[in-house]
PDB file of C-alpha atoms in Angstrom:
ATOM      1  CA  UNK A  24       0.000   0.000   0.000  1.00 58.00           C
ATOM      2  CA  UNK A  25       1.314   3.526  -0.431  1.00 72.00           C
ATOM      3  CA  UNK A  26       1.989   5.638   2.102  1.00 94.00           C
ATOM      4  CA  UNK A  27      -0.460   8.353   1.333  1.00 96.00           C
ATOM      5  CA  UNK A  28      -2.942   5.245   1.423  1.00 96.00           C
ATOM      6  CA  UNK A  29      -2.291   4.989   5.279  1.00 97.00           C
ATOM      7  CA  UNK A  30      -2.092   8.093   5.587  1.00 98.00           C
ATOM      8  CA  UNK A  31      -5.854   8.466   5.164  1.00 98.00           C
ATOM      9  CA  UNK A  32      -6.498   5.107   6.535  1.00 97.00           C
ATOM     10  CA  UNK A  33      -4.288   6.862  10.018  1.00 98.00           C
ATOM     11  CA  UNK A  34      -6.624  10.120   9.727  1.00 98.00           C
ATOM     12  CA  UNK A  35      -9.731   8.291   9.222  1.00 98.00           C
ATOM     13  CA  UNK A  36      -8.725   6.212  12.682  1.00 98.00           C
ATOM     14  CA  UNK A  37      -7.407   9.474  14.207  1.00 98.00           C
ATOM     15  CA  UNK A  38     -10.599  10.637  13.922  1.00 98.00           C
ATOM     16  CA  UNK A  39     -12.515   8.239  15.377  1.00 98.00           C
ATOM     17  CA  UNK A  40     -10.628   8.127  18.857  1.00 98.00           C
ATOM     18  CA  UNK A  41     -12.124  11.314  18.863  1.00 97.00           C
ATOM     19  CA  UNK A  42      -8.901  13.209  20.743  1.00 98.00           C
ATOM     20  CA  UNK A  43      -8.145  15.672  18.594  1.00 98.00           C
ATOM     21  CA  UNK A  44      -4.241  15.266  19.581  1.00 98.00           C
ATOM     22  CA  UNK A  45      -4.034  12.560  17.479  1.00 98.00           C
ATOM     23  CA  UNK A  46      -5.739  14.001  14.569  1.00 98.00           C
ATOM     24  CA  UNK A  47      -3.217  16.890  14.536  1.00 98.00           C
ATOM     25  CA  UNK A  48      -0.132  14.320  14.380  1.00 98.00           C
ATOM     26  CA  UNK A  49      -2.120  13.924  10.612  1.00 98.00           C
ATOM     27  CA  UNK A  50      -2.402  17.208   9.870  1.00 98.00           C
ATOM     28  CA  UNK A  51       0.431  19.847   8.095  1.00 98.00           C
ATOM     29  CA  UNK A  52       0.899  23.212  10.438  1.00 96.00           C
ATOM     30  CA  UNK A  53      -0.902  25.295   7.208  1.00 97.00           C
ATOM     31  CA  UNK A  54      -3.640  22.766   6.758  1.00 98.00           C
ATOM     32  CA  UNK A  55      -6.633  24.158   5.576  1.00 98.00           C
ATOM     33  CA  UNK A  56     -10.576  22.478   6.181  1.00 98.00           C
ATOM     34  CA  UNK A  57     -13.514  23.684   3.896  1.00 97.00           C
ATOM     35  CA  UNK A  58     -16.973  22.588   5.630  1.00 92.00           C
ATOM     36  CA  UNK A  59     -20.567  23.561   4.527  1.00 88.00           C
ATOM     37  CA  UNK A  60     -20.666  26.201   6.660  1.00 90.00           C
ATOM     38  CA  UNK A  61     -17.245  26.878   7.954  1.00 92.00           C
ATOM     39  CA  UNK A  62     -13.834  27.183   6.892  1.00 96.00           C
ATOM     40  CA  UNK A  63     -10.907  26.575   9.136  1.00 97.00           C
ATOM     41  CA  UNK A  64      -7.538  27.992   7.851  1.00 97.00           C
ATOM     42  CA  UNK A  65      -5.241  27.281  11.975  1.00 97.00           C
ATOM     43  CA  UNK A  66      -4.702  24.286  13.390  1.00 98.00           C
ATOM     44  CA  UNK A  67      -7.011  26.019  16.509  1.00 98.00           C
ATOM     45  CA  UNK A  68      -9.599  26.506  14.413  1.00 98.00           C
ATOM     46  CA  UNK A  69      -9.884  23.153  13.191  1.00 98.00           C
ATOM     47  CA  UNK A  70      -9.578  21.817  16.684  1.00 98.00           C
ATOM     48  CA  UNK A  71     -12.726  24.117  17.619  1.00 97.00           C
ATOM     49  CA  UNK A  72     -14.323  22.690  15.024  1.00 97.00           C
ATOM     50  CA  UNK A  73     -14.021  18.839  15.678  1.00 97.00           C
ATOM     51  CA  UNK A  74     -14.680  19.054  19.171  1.00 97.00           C
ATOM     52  CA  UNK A  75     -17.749  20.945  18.446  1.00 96.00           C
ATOM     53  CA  UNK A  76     -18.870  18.247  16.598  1.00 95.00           C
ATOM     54  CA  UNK A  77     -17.711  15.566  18.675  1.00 96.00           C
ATOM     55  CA  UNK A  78     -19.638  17.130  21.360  1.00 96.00           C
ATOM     56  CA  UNK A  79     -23.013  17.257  18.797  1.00 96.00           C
ATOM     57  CA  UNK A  80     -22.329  13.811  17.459  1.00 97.00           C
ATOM     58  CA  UNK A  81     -21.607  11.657  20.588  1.00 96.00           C
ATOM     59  CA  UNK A  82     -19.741   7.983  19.654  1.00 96.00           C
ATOM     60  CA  UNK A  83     -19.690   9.415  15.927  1.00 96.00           C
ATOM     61  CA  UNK A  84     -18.415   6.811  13.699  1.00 98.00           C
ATOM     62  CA  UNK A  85     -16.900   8.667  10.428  1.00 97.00           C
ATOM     63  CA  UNK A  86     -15.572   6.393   7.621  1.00 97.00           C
ATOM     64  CA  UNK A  87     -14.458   6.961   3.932  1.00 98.00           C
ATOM     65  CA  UNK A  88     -16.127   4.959   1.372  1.00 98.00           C
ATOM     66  CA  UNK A  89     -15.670   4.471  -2.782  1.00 98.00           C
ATOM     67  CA  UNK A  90     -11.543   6.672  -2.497  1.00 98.00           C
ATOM     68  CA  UNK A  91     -10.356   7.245  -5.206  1.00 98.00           C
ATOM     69  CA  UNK A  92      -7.050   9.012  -5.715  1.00 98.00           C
ATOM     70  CA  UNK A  93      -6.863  11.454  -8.458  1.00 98.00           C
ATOM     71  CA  UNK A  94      -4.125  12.660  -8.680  1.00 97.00           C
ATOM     72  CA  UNK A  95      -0.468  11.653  -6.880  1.00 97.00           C
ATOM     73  CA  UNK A  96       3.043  11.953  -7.075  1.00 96.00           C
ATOM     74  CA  UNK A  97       6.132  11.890  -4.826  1.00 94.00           C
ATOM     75  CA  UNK A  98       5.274  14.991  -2.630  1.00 96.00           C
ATOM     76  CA  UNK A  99       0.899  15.413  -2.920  1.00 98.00           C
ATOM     77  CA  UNK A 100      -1.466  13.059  -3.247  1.00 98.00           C
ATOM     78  CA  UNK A 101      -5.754  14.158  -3.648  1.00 98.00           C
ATOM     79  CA  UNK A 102      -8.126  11.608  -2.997  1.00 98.00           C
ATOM     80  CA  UNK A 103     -11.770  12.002  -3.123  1.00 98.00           C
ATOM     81  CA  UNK A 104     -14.800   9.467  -1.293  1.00 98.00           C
ATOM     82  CA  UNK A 105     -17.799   9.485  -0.189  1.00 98.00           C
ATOM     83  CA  UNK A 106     -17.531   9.728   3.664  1.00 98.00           C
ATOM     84  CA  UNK A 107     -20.294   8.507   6.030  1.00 97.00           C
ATOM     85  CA  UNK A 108     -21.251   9.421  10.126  1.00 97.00           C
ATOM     86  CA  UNK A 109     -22.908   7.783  12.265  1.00 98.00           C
ATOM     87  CA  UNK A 110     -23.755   8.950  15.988  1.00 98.00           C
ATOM     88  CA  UNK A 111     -26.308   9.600  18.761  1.00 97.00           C
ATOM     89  CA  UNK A 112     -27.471  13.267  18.495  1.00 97.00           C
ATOM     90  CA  UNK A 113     -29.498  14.103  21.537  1.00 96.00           C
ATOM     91  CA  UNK A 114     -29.145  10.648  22.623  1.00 95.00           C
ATOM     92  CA  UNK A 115     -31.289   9.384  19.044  1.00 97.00           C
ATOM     93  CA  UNK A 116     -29.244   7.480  16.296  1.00 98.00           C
ATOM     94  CA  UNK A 117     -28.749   9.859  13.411  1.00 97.00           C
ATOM     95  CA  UNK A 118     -26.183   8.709  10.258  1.00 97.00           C
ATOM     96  CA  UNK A 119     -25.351  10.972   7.221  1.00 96.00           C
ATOM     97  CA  UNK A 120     -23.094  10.575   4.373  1.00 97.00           C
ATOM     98  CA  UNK A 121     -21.438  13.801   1.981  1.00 97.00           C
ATOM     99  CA  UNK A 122     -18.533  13.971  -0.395  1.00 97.00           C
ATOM    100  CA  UNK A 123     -15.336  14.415   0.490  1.00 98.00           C
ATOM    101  CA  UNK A 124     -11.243  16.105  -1.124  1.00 98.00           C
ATOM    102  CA  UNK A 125      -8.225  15.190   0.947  1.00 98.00           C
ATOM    103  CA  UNK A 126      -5.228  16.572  -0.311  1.00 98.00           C
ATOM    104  CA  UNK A 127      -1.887  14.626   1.477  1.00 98.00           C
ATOM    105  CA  UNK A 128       1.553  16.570   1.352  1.00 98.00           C
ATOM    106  CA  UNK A 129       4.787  14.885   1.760  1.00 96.00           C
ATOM    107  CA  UNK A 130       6.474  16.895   4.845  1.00 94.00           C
ATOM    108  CA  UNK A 131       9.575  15.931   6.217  1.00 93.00           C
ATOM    109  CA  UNK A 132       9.289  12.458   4.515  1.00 92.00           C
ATOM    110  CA  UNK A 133       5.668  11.386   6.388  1.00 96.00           C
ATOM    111  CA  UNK A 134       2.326  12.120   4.172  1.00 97.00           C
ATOM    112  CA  UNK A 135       0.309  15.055   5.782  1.00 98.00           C
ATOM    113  CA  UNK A 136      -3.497  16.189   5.283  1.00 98.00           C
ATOM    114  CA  UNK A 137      -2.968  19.957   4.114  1.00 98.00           C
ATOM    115  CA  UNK A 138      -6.711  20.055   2.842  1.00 98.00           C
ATOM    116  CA  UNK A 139      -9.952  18.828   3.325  1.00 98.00           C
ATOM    117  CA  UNK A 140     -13.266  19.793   1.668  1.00 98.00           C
ATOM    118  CA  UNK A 141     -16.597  18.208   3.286  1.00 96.00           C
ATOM    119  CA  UNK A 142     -19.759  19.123   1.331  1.00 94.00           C
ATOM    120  CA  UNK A 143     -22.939  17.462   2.651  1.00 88.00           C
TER     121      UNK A 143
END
């Protein structure tokens, strides 16, 4: 498997232990997050924004479905997938699915997320 493989594979399971310390060991210093209805352009900022919505989402399950890698060489690597939630908001069951851009970044010889665009 490449590495920029596991590298989403890592920030996919980073995610879910839902300690955000762990997603930033995945994540360049510059990275930059699109959502719906935010962007996030510091490393705080995207930290506000996943514990907000761990905090929504309780147990959220998020998962990337159907990658497909679009375009890579030695130092970036963009995948796109469908990515899928699942979670008890307000203590119901809710699930939701969206499309998703990762864009890795070879930094210091380990593949980095430097972009992500979620779009419901």
């Amino acid at each position: 498997m490449s590495d920029y493989k596991q590298a989403l594979i890592d920030y996919i399971n980073a995610t879910n232990t839902h300690d955000f310390s762990e997603v930033e060991k995945c994540l360049a210093q510059n990275a930059v997050y699109w959502f719906s209805d935010n962007s996030c352009t510091t490393i705080d900022a995207i930290k506000e924004y996943f514990e907000q919505a761990w905090t929504t989402v309780q147990e959220e399950v998020y998962q990337a479905d159907h990658v497909q890698w679009i375009a890579t060489s030695s130092e970036v690597a963009t995948c796109i997938y469908e990515y899928k939630w699942s979670g008890l908001v307000n203590g119901i069951h809710q699930s939701g699915k969206g499309r998703a851009t990762n864009i890795f970044k070879q930094v210091d010889q380990k593949w980095l997320l430097i972009h992500e665009h979620l779009s419901a």
